[in-house]
mmCIF file of C-alpha atoms and ligand atoms in Angstrom:
data_model
loop_
_atom_site.group_PDB
_atom_site.id
_atom_site.type_symbol
_atom_site.label_atom_id
_atom_site.label_comp_id
_atom_site.label_asym_id
_atom_site.label_seq_id
_atom_site.Cartn_x
_atom_site.Cartn_y
_atom_site.Cartn_z
ATOM 1 C CA MET H 1221 124.189 106.564 100.657
ATOM 2 C CA ASP H 1222 122.650 109.096 98.273
ATOM 3 C CA MET H 1223 121.728 112.671 99.145
ATOM 4 C CA SER H 1224 118.004 111.999 99.312
ATOM 5 C CA ARG H 1225 118.455 109.259 101.909
ATOM 6 C CA ARG H 1226 120.775 111.449 103.919
ATOM 7 C CA THR H 1227 118.044 114.064 103.969
ATOM 8 C CA VAL H 1228 115.522 111.464 105.093
ATOM 9 C CA ILE H 1229 117.671 110.367 107.997
ATOM 10 C CA ALA H 1230 118.436 113.943 109.011
ATOM 11 C CA GLY H 1231 114.713 114.692 108.789
ATOM 12 C CA ALA H 1232 113.863 111.605 110.819
ATOM 13 C CA ALA H 1233 116.378 112.567 113.486
ATOM 14 C CA ALA H 1234 114.879 116.041 113.622
ATOM 15 C CA ALA H 1235 111.437 114.479 114.038
ATOM 16 C CA GLY H 1236 112.773 112.441 116.978
ATOM 17 C CA LEU H 1237 112.492 109.064 115.227
ATOM 18 C CA THR H 1238 114.790 106.215 116.151
ATOM 19 C CA ALA H 1239 116.879 104.032 113.863
ATOM 20 C CA ALA H 1240 114.316 101.261 114.325
ATOM 21 C CA THR H 1241 111.532 103.554 113.127
ATOM 22 C CA ILE H 1242 113.354 104.386 109.921
ATOM 23 C CA GLY H 1243 114.133 100.792 109.189
ATOM 24 C CA THR H 1244 117.549 99.658 107.988
ATOM 25 C CA ALA H 1245 118.589 102.999 106.534
ATOM 26 C CA HIS H 1246 121.735 102.899 108.706
ATOM 27 C CA ALA H 1247 122.629 99.292 108.011
ATOM 28 C CA SER H 1248 125.288 98.296 105.466
ATOM 29 C CA GLY H 1249 123.203 95.329 104.276
ATOM 30 C CA GLY H 1250 119.573 94.338 104.578
ATOM 31 C CA ARG H 1251 117.972 91.397 106.364
ATOM 32 C CA LYS H 1252 117.098 88.228 104.490
ATOM 33 C CA PRO H 1253 113.560 88.537 103.040
ATOM 34 C CA GLU H 1254 110.894 86.925 105.208
ATOM 35 C CA LYS H 1255 107.946 84.901 103.968
ATOM 36 C CA GLU H 1256 104.462 84.440 105.457
ATOM 37 C CA LEU H 1257 101.196 82.926 104.255
ATOM 38 C CA PHE H 1258 99.000 85.628 102.658
ATOM 39 C CA GLY H 1259 96.054 83.456 101.605
ATOM 40 C CA LYS H 1260 94.893 80.604 99.422
ATOM 41 C CA LEU H 1261 93.429 80.451 95.931
ATOM 42 C CA ALA H 1262 90.088 78.680 95.415
ATOM 43 C CA ASP H 1263 91.933 75.458 94.500
ATOM 44 C CA GLY H 1264 93.914 75.553 97.750
ATOM 45 C CA THR H 1265 97.188 76.869 96.263
ATOM 46 C CA LYS H 1266 99.052 78.867 98.895
ATOM 47 C CA VAL H 1267 99.992 82.473 98.187
ATOM 48 C CA HIS H 1268 102.913 83.829 100.183
ATOM 49 C CA ARG H 1269 103.861 87.371 101.001
ATOM 50 C CA TRP H 1270 107.532 88.303 101.170
ATOM 51 C CA SER H 1271 108.739 91.253 103.235
ATOM 52 C CA LEU H 1272 111.944 93.076 102.347
ATOM 53 C CA GLU H 1273 113.513 96.139 103.886
ATOM 54 C CA ASN H 1274 116.679 97.966 102.912
ATOM 55 C CA GLY H 1275 118.071 101.495 102.684
ATOM 56 C CA GLY H 1276 114.878 102.952 104.158
ATOM 57 C CA THR H 1277 112.443 101.263 101.724
ATOM 58 C CA ARG H 1278 109.987 98.547 102.783
ATOM 59 C CA LEU H 1279 108.550 96.248 100.133
ATOM 60 C CA LYS H 1280 105.942 93.489 100.363
ATOM 61 C CA VAL H 1281 105.577 91.136 97.389
ATOM 62 C CA LEU H 1282 103.080 88.343 96.715
ATOM 63 C CA SER H 1283 103.970 85.086 94.981
ATOM 64 C CA TYR H 1284 100.677 85.601 93.080
ATOM 65 C CA GLY H 1285 101.542 87.757 90.042
ATOM 66 C CA GLY H 1286 104.775 88.988 91.670
ATOM 67 C CA ILE H 1287 102.471 91.689 93.019
ATOM 68 C CA VAL H 1288 103.937 94.604 94.961
ATOM 69 C CA GLN H 1289 101.289 94.586 97.668
ATOM 70 C CA SER H 1290 102.849 97.437 99.621
ATOM 71 C CA LEU H 1291 105.806 99.776 99.172
ATOM 72 C CA GLU H 1292 106.541 102.101 102.075
ATOM 73 C CA ILE H 1293 108.854 105.090 101.900
ATOM 74 C CA PRO H 1294 109.367 108.045 104.242
ATOM 75 C CA ASP H 1295 108.285 111.641 103.627
ATOM 76 C CA ARG H 1296 110.438 114.693 104.284
ATOM 77 C CA HIS H 1297 109.928 114.189 108.047
ATOM 78 C CA GLY H 1298 110.750 110.451 107.957
ATOM 79 C CA ARG H 1299 107.079 109.422 108.163
ATOM 80 C CA TYR H 1300 106.322 106.223 106.279
ATOM 81 C CA LYS H 1301 103.334 105.647 103.990
ATOM 82 C CA ASN H 1302 102.437 102.843 101.608
ATOM 83 C CA VAL H 1303 102.572 104.541 98.185
ATOM 84 C CA ALA H 1304 101.316 101.590 96.078
ATOM 85 C CA LEU H 1305 97.625 100.798 95.637
ATOM 86 C CA GLY H 1306 96.561 97.258 96.510
ATOM 87 C CA PHE H 1307 94.352 95.003 98.605
ATOM 88 C CA ASP H 1308 94.805 93.438 102.050
ATOM 89 C CA ASN H 1309 93.536 89.997 100.942
ATOM 90 C CA ILE H 1310 94.039 87.540 98.085
ATOM 91 C CA ASP H 1311 90.342 87.196 97.193
ATOM 92 C CA ASP H 1312 90.112 90.825 96.055
ATOM 93 C CA TYR H 1313 93.247 90.439 93.926
ATOM 94 C CA VAL H 1314 91.752 87.393 92.203
ATOM 95 C CA ALA H 1315 88.252 88.851 91.827
ATOM 96 C CA SER H 1316 88.808 92.411 90.723
ATOM 97 C CA SER H 1317 92.341 93.756 90.567
ATOM 98 C CA PRO H 1318 93.072 96.136 87.685
ATOM 99 C CA TYR H 1319 96.655 94.763 87.727
ATOM 100 C CA PHE H 1320 97.541 96.489 91.044
ATOM 101 C CA GLY H 1321 101.322 96.143 91.502
ATOM 102 C CA ALA H 1322 101.534 93.104 89.225
ATOM 103 C CA LEU H 1323 104.088 91.722 86.823
ATOM 104 C CA ILE H 1324 102.656 91.917 83.315
ATOM 105 C CA GLY H 1325 103.318 89.338 80.581
ATOM 106 C CA ARG H 1326 103.674 88.025 78.090
ATOM 107 C CA TYR H 1327 102.894 91.361 76.533
ATOM 108 C CA GLY H 1328 102.484 94.601 78.478
ATOM 109 C CA ASN H 1329 99.705 96.754 77.042
ATOM 110 C CA ARG H 1330 97.617 96.069 73.935
ATOM 111 C CA ILE H 1331 97.927 94.014 70.784
ATOM 112 C CA GLY H 1332 95.324 95.065 68.208
ATOM 113 C CA LYS H 1333 92.556 92.472 67.727
ATOM 114 C CA GLY H 1334 94.887 90.089 69.612
ATOM 115 C CA GLN H 1335 96.466 89.192 66.289
ATOM 116 C CA PHE H 1336 99.930 89.260 64.811
ATOM 117 C CA THR H 1337 101.995 87.501 62.171
ATOM 118 C CA LEU H 1338 105.519 86.231 62.790
ATOM 119 C CA ASP H 1339 107.709 84.435 60.238
ATOM 120 C CA GLY H 1340 104.650 84.045 57.989
ATOM 121 C CA LYS H 1341 102.453 82.426 60.661
ATOM 122 C CA SER H 1342 99.390 84.156 62.098
ATOM 123 C CA TYR H 1343 98.538 83.975 65.767
ATOM 124 C CA GLN H 1344 95.270 84.702 67.587
ATOM 125 C CA LEU H 1345 95.728 85.719 71.222
ATOM 126 C CA SER H 1346 93.236 85.786 74.057
ATOM 127 C CA VAL H 1347 91.117 88.938 73.626
ATOM 128 C CA ASN H 1348 90.128 90.595 76.927
ATOM 129 C CA ASP H 1349 89.770 94.348 76.249
ATOM 130 C CA GLY H 1350 87.008 94.958 73.728
ATOM 131 C CA ALA H 1351 88.414 93.638 70.453
ATOM 132 C CA ASN H 1352 92.009 93.714 71.721
ATOM 133 C CA SER H 1353 94.387 91.708 73.895
ATOM 134 C CA LEU H 1354 95.561 93.576 77.016
ATOM 135 C CA HIS H 1355 98.425 92.679 79.377
ATOM 136 C CA GLY H 1356 98.859 89.116 78.102
ATOM 137 C CA GLY H 1357 95.170 88.173 77.734
ATOM 138 C CA ALA H 1358 92.517 86.791 80.075
ATOM 139 C CA LYS H 1359 95.037 85.002 82.313
ATOM 140 C CA GLY H 1360 98.311 86.866 82.073
ATOM 141 C CA PHE H 1361 101.437 86.595 84.233
ATOM 142 C CA ASP H 1362 99.669 88.714 86.891
ATOM 143 C CA LYS H 1363 97.253 85.835 87.584
ATOM 144 C CA HIS H 1364 99.749 83.006 88.123
ATOM 145 C CA VAL H 1365 101.617 81.940 91.244
ATOM 146 C CA TRP H 1366 105.360 82.422 90.662
ATOM 147 C CA ASP H 1367 108.191 80.433 92.273
ATOM 148 C CA VAL H 1368 109.925 82.877 94.582
ATOM 149 C CA GLU H 1369 113.254 82.717 96.416
ATOM 150 C CA GLY H 1370 114.738 85.364 98.693
ATOM 151 C CA PHE H 1371 118.387 86.412 98.645
ATOM 152 C CA THR H 1372 120.920 88.727 100.223
ATOM 153 C CA SER H 1373 123.993 89.782 98.267
ATOM 154 C CA GLY H 1374 126.451 92.363 99.641
ATOM 155 C CA SER H 1375 124.339 95.358 100.616
ATOM 156 C CA ASP H 1376 121.386 94.169 98.444
ATOM 157 C CA VAL H 1377 118.376 92.080 99.384
ATOM 158 C CA GLY H 1378 115.886 90.714 96.920
ATOM 159 C CA LEU H 1379 113.679 88.093 95.371
ATOM 160 C CA VAL H 1380 114.066 85.939 92.274
ATOM 161 C CA LEU H 1381 110.728 85.072 90.680
ATOM 162 C CA HIS H 1382 110.253 82.372 88.048
ATOM 163 C CA TYR H 1383 107.295 81.570 85.844
ATOM 164 C CA THR H 1384 107.204 79.230 82.844
ATOM 165 C CA SER H 1385 104.465 79.919 80.321
ATOM 166 C CA ILE H 1386 103.737 76.883 78.182
ATOM 167 C CA ASP H 1387 103.675 76.891 74.378
ATOM 168 C CA GLY H 1388 100.329 78.267 73.228
ATOM 169 C CA GLU H 1389 99.323 79.834 76.553
ATOM 170 C CA MET H 1390 96.943 82.721 75.807
ATOM 171 C CA GLY H 1391 97.709 82.045 72.116
ATOM 172 C CA TYR H 1392 101.426 82.924 72.265
ATOM 173 C CA PRO H 1393 103.911 80.622 70.522
ATOM 174 C CA GLY H 1394 106.807 78.980 72.370
ATOM 175 C CA THR H 1395 107.466 77.936 75.940
ATOM 176 C CA LEU H 1396 108.611 81.137 77.594
ATOM 177 C CA ARG H 1397 110.757 80.896 80.732
ATOM 178 C CA ALA H 1398 110.568 84.190 82.594
ATOM 179 C CA LYS H 1399 112.836 85.207 85.450
ATOM 180 C CA VAL H 1400 112.318 88.487 87.263
ATOM 181 C CA THR H 1401 114.668 89.769 89.974
ATOM 182 C CA TYR H 1402 113.454 92.367 92.452
ATOM 183 C CA THR H 1403 116.408 93.973 94.257
ATOM 184 C CA LEU H 1404 116.207 96.438 97.133
ATOM 185 C CA THR H 1405 119.587 98.137 97.232
ATOM 186 C CA GLY H 1406 121.401 99.595 100.212
ATOM 187 C CA HIS H 1407 120.243 103.012 98.906
ATOM 188 C CA GLY H 1408 116.621 101.918 99.098
ATOM 189 C CA ASP H 1409 116.236 101.670 95.293
ATOM 190 C CA TRP H 1410 113.868 99.032 93.940
ATOM 191 C CA ARG H 1411 115.420 97.515 90.814
ATOM 192 C CA ILE H 1412 113.672 95.086 88.461
ATOM 193 C CA ASP H 1413 115.664 92.879 86.081
ATOM 194 C CA TYR H 1414 113.563 90.945 83.587
ATOM 195 C CA GLU H 1415 114.865 87.943 81.662
ATOM 196 C CA ALA H 1416 113.166 85.450 79.344
ATOM 197 C CA THR H 1417 114.045 82.693 76.908
ATOM 198 C CA THR H 1418 111.903 80.796 74.411
ATOM 199 C CA ASP H 1419 111.998 77.579 72.395
ATOM 200 C CA LYS H 1420 110.092 79.073 69.408
ATOM 201 C CA ALA H 1421 110.065 82.546 67.891
ATOM 202 C CA THR H 1422 107.626 84.659 69.903
ATOM 203 C CA VAL H 1423 106.942 88.202 71.122
ATOM 204 C CA VAL H 1424 107.518 89.423 74.671
ATOM 205 C CA ASN H 1425 107.135 92.732 76.535
ATOM 206 C CA LEU H 1426 107.321 92.467 80.312
ATOM 207 C CA THR H 1427 106.526 95.295 82.720
ATOM 208 C CA SER H 1428 105.391 96.156 86.230
ATOM 209 C CA HIS H 1429 102.033 97.743 86.983
ATOM 210 C CA VAL H 1430 102.401 99.612 90.278
ATOM 211 C CA TYR H 1431 99.767 102.302 90.865
ATOM 212 C CA TRP H 1432 101.641 105.135 92.580
ATOM 213 C CA ASN H 1433 100.279 107.722 94.966
ATOM 214 C CA LEU H 1434 103.238 109.321 96.739
ATOM 215 C CA ALA H 1435 100.965 110.914 99.348
ATOM 216 C CA GLY H 1436 99.875 107.381 100.324
ATOM 217 C CA GLU H 1437 97.397 104.917 98.809
ATOM 218 C CA GLY H 1438 93.811 105.897 99.476
ATOM 219 C CA SER H 1439 94.718 109.532 100.252
ATOM 220 C CA GLY H 1440 92.996 111.055 97.212
ATOM 221 C CA SER H 1441 93.954 112.332 93.779
ATOM 222 C CA ILE H 1442 97.407 112.452 92.184
ATOM 223 C CA TYR H 1443 96.554 115.467 90.022
ATOM 224 C CA ASP H 1444 98.842 117.684 92.154
ATOM 225 C CA HIS H 1445 101.812 115.334 91.723
ATOM 226 C CA GLU H 1446 104.534 116.878 89.573
ATOM 227 C CA LEU H 1447 105.894 114.831 86.710
ATOM 228 C CA GLU H 1448 108.731 115.114 84.247
ATOM 229 C CA ILE H 1449 109.227 112.653 81.337
ATOM 230 C CA ALA H 1450 112.304 112.761 79.080
ATOM 231 C CA ALA H 1451 110.409 112.269 75.830
ATOM 232 C CA ALA H 1452 109.782 114.608 72.898
ATOM 233 C CA ARG H 1453 107.313 112.210 71.235
ATOM 234 C CA PHE H 1454 104.461 109.859 72.093
ATOM 235 C CA THR H 1455 102.449 107.238 70.220
ATOM 236 C CA PRO H 1456 98.917 108.557 69.478
ATOM 237 C CA VAL H 1457 96.158 105.934 69.601
ATOM 238 C CA ASP H 1458 92.783 105.168 68.041
ATOM 239 C CA SER H 1459 89.561 104.919 70.050
ATOM 240 C CA GLY H 1460 90.522 101.369 71.159
ATOM 241 C CA LEU H 1461 93.871 102.702 72.489
ATOM 242 C CA ILE H 1462 95.870 100.983 69.733
ATOM 243 C CA PRO H 1463 98.765 103.114 68.383
ATOM 244 C CA THR H 1464 98.159 104.545 64.924
ATOM 245 C CA GLY H 1465 101.868 104.044 64.137
ATOM 246 C CA GLU H 1466 102.677 107.748 64.202
ATOM 247 C CA LEU H 1467 105.344 109.111 66.559
ATOM 248 C CA ALA H 1468 103.879 112.535 67.295
ATOM 249 C CA GLY H 1469 105.700 115.477 68.882
ATOM 250 C CA VAL H 1470 104.545 116.452 72.387
ATOM 251 C CA ALA H 1471 105.345 120.160 71.855
ATOM 252 C CA GLY H 1472 102.221 122.289 72.264
ATOM 253 C CA THR H 1473 100.094 119.338 73.465
ATOM 254 C CA PRO H 1474 98.922 118.183 76.923
ATOM 255 C CA PHE H 1475 101.505 115.380 76.516
ATOM 256 C CA ASP H 1476 104.492 117.676 76.969
ATOM 257 C CA PHE H 1477 106.117 116.678 80.284
ATOM 258 C CA ARG H 1478 109.653 117.621 79.216
ATOM 259 C CA ARG H 1479 109.544 120.342 81.858
ATOM 260 C CA THR H 1480 107.985 119.384 85.165
ATOM 261 C CA LYS H 1481 104.277 120.098 85.423
ATOM 262 C CA THR H 1482 101.434 118.762 87.526
ATOM 263 C CA VAL H 1483 99.597 115.683 86.267
ATOM 264 C CA GLY H 1484 96.289 117.567 86.464
ATOM 265 C CA ARG H 1485 97.321 120.751 84.700
ATOM 266 C CA ASP H 1486 96.239 119.770 81.197
ATOM 267 C CA ILE H 1487 94.207 116.629 81.904
ATOM 268 C CA ARG H 1488 90.895 118.330 81.096
ATOM 269 C CA VAL H 1489 92.073 119.945 77.857
ATOM 270 C CA ALA H 1490 89.614 118.958 75.094
ATOM 271 C CA HIS H 1491 92.212 117.030 73.103
ATOM 272 C CA GLN H 1492 91.050 114.030 71.042
ATOM 273 C CA GLN H 1493 93.756 111.797 72.547
ATOM 274 C CA LEU H 1494 92.587 112.603 76.099
ATOM 275 C CA LEU H 1495 89.018 111.796 75.061
ATOM 276 C CA TYR H 1496 90.137 108.409 73.764
ATOM 277 C CA GLY H 1497 92.054 107.636 76.964
ATOM 278 C CA LYS H 1498 89.496 109.195 79.358
ATOM 279 C CA GLY H 1499 92.591 111.045 80.520
ATOM 280 C CA ILE H 1500 96.198 110.072 79.999
ATOM 281 C CA ASP H 1501 96.752 106.466 78.906
ATOM 282 C CA HIS H 1502 99.581 106.735 76.408
ATOM 283 C CA ASN H 1503 103.044 105.511 75.572
ATOM 284 C CA TRP H 1504 105.889 108.036 75.558
ATOM 285 C CA VAL H 1505 108.758 107.508 73.092
ATOM 286 C CA LEU H 1506 111.693 107.926 75.459
ATOM 287 C CA ASP H 1507 114.371 110.191 73.988
ATOM 288 C CA LYS H 1508 117.301 107.810 74.264
ATOM 289 C CA GLY H 1509 115.575 104.695 72.899
ATOM 290 C CA ILE H 1510 116.920 101.340 74.077
ATOM 291 C CA THR H 1511 120.031 101.642 76.257
ATOM 292 C CA ALA H 1512 122.464 99.047 77.617
ATOM 293 C CA LYS H 1513 122.172 100.431 81.150
ATOM 294 C CA PRO H 1514 119.168 102.043 82.842
ATOM 295 C CA ARG H 1515 119.158 105.833 82.405
ATOM 296 C CA HIS H 1516 116.851 108.398 83.998
ATOM 297 C CA VAL H 1517 113.528 108.795 82.136
ATOM 298 C CA ALA H 1518 110.986 110.213 84.579
ATOM 299 C CA THR H 1519 110.604 111.897 87.958
ATOM 300 C CA LEU H 1520 107.403 112.076 90.000
ATOM 301 C CA ARG H 1521 107.072 114.299 93.075
ATOM 302 C CA ASP H 1522 104.330 114.844 95.600
ATOM 303 C CA PRO H 1523 104.723 118.400 96.880
ATOM 304 C CA SER H 1524 102.605 117.757 99.985
ATOM 305 C CA SER H 1525 104.857 115.033 101.428
ATOM 306 C CA GLY H 1526 108.067 115.753 99.529
ATOM 307 C CA ARG H 1527 108.263 112.095 98.442
ATOM 308 C CA THR H 1528 109.833 111.557 95.034
ATOM 309 C CA LEU H 1529 110.111 108.633 92.639
ATOM 310 C CA SER H 1530 112.748 108.664 89.945
ATOM 311 C CA ILE H 1531 112.651 106.019 87.198
ATOM 312 C CA ALA H 1532 115.590 104.780 85.130
ATOM 313 C CA THR H 1533 115.217 102.111 82.452
ATOM 314 C CA THR H 1534 116.816 100.377 79.488
ATOM 315 C CA GLU H 1535 113.434 100.384 77.707
ATOM 316 C CA PRO H 1536 112.380 102.646 74.773
ATOM 317 C CA GLY H 1537 108.830 103.374 76.016
ATOM 318 C CA LEU H 1538 106.879 104.494 79.075
ATOM 319 C CA GLN H 1539 103.124 103.997 79.439
ATOM 320 C CA PHE H 1540 101.775 106.774 81.649
ATOM 321 C CA TYR H 1541 98.270 105.845 82.789
ATOM 322 C CA SER H 1542 96.482 108.358 85.035
ATOM 323 C CA GLY H 1543 94.200 105.850 86.780
ATOM 324 C CA ASN H 1544 91.238 106.768 84.546
ATOM 325 C CA PHE H 1545 89.342 103.526 85.009
ATOM 326 C CA LEU H 1546 89.421 103.543 88.825
ATOM 327 C CA ASP H 1547 85.728 104.143 89.412
ATOM 328 C CA GLY H 1548 85.044 104.052 93.134
ATOM 329 C CA THR H 1549 84.128 100.366 93.234
ATOM 330 C CA LEU H 1550 87.310 99.006 94.862
ATOM 331 C CA VAL H 1551 88.314 99.289 98.522
ATOM 332 C CA GLY H 1552 92.082 99.362 98.979
ATOM 333 C CA THR H 1553 94.593 98.184 101.577
ATOM 334 C CA GLY H 1554 93.943 101.008 104.031
ATOM 335 C CA GLY H 1555 90.141 100.665 103.815
ATOM 336 C CA HIS H 1556 89.555 103.593 101.460
ATOM 337 C CA ILE H 1557 87.705 103.653 98.133
ATOM 338 C CA TYR H 1558 89.808 104.229 95.010
ATOM 339 C CA ARG H 1559 88.367 106.775 92.586
ATOM 340 C CA GLN H 1560 89.418 108.058 89.171
ATOM 341 C CA GLY H 1561 92.864 109.703 89.313
ATOM 342 C CA ASP H 1562 93.729 108.331 92.771
ATOM 343 C CA ALA H 1563 96.976 106.851 91.388
ATOM 344 C CA LEU H 1564 99.093 106.713 88.269
ATOM 345 C CA CYS H 1565 101.145 104.037 86.561
ATOM 346 C CA LEU H 1566 104.504 104.546 84.858
ATOM 347 C CA GLU H 1567 105.106 101.296 82.980
ATOM 348 C CA THR H 1568 108.495 100.942 81.293
ATOM 349 C CA GLN H 1569 108.059 98.875 78.155
ATOM 350 C CA HIS H 1570 108.336 98.457 74.394
ATOM 351 C CA PHE H 1571 105.539 100.229 72.541
ATOM 352 C CA PRO H 1572 101.977 98.839 72.535
ATOM 353 C CA ASP H 1573 101.036 96.722 69.504
ATOM 354 C CA SER H 1574 104.674 96.520 68.335
ATOM 355 C CA PRO H 1575 104.126 93.109 66.653
ATOM 356 C CA ASN H 1576 101.880 94.939 64.146
ATOM 357 C CA HIS H 1577 104.195 97.928 63.617
ATOM 358 C CA PRO H 1578 107.467 96.949 61.923
ATOM 359 C CA SER H 1579 108.737 100.527 62.412
ATOM 360 C CA PHE H 1580 108.544 100.211 66.241
ATOM 361 C CA PRO H 1581 111.456 98.659 68.188
ATOM 362 C CA SER H 1582 111.072 94.894 67.857
ATOM 363 C CA THR H 1583 109.541 92.701 70.582
ATOM 364 C CA VAL H 1584 110.468 89.443 68.830
ATOM 365 C CA LEU H 1585 112.429 86.872 70.865
ATOM 366 C CA ARG H 1586 113.996 83.860 69.178
ATOM 367 C CA PRO H 1587 115.403 80.588 70.517
ATOM 368 C CA GLY H 1588 118.991 81.092 71.673
ATOM 369 C CA GLN H 1589 118.413 84.753 72.557
ATOM 370 C CA THR H 1590 117.827 86.083 76.073
ATOM 371 C CA TYR H 1591 115.353 88.912 76.615
ATOM 372 C CA ARG H 1592 116.819 91.350 79.159
ATOM 373 C CA THR H 1593 115.494 94.695 80.373
ATOM 374 C CA SER H 1594 115.973 96.590 83.633
ATOM 375 C CA THR H 1595 114.147 99.347 85.462
ATOM 376 C CA VAL H 1596 115.256 101.121 88.644
ATOM 377 C CA HIS H 1597 112.936 103.051 90.997
ATOM 378 C CA SER H 1598 114.731 105.482 93.316
ATOM 379 C CA PHE H 1599 112.959 107.262 96.140
ATOM 380 C CA GLY H 1600 113.546 110.509 97.986
ATOM 381 C CA GLY H 1601 111.860 112.416 100.730
HETATM 382 C C1 BGC W 243 96.547 100.474 80.367
HETATM 383 C C2 BGC W 243 95.146 100.958 80.645
HETATM 384 C C3 BGC W 243 94.424 99.884 81.406
HETATM 385 C C4 BGC W 243 95.191 99.591 82.670
HETATM 386 C C5 BGC W 243 94.578 98.433 83.382
HETATM 387 C C6 BGC W 243 97.215 100.250 81.666
HETATM 388 O O1 BGC W 243 98.507 99.770 81.448
HETATM 389 O O2 BGC W 243 97.265 101.403 79.609
HETATM 390 O O3 BGC W 243 94.462 101.231 79.450
HETATM 391 O O4 BGC W 243 93.116 100.245 81.710
HETATM 392 O O5 BGC W 243 96.510 99.254 82.379
HETATM 393 O O6 BGC W 243 94.232 98.718 84.628
#
């Protein structure tokens, strides 16, 4: 058990909570994930919701989009809140979700004009964000029902999710077989392992799109959350949020999160990049680049509750999106309206528009190769 969990349990004991209240934090292994019907799509397809609990973390995942519908963690007193924005019904996810909690594919973030050339062939992707392709196009991996199986393994519990994207889907070449494993460890960490294979050369960039609010979804703004990102550079964008190709230093800019600062501190600085993003919506060039094993890249902390989220990844980039396009038109899980800045996303990834920037780390996947990346979310209270 790590120090943060020990603190949680001590805090819970002090608050008079029982072992049952703080979930399986005491157990050596978690319970097998349980499945229930969440709803049906218009064509009658069933969508299931899986519930997992381990090491003091409670996770609910939909077969639709692999969506994290709820993620509950305790505060410094052992009090649980759902810290991931979402909906309580499938219809809202289908009708209007801005990728709440979803798996993103085939390509996380934007590809300029939805076009790229690979091995001399040009491809036109589905365009769904002005002139550009965003998060895999009009019907990305977030809008498909995945095959899901639950597992227990030693002190871990988890889900294995499969989706096969046929050759040409959304304009991408090759049949892509994606496998994503969500593991809840005995420490309460949520780990994601992404894998994919293809039968033709293609591009792939998978990520997860949880909207975090460590004070609890629907509780207000995240501008007081404190954030640290281990990155000395970021990728500036044009007005359509496509990287210019430059890797710019963060020193002396609102993008410097090398030392912890609040999300809101510099968000209203009149910087051209913040005007383009309507706030922060940028990719950080993580200092260590691609690594074989996940290493720490970012820490988020809500001072009011004491809840923390620490992210480790094998990926070279991190898209930090400060919830700029939440506009008060969606009602979330707890019945509250989501407004601008009510959550933030920290999406581990390769850089946006990499297929059009040969100098960026490559997102090309060829037959015979296996795409593999991992990201670990650790929580404290
Ligand atoms: C992008 C934002 C976009 C959001 C969708 C983020 O990953 O960077 O520009 O609006 O996803 O909700």
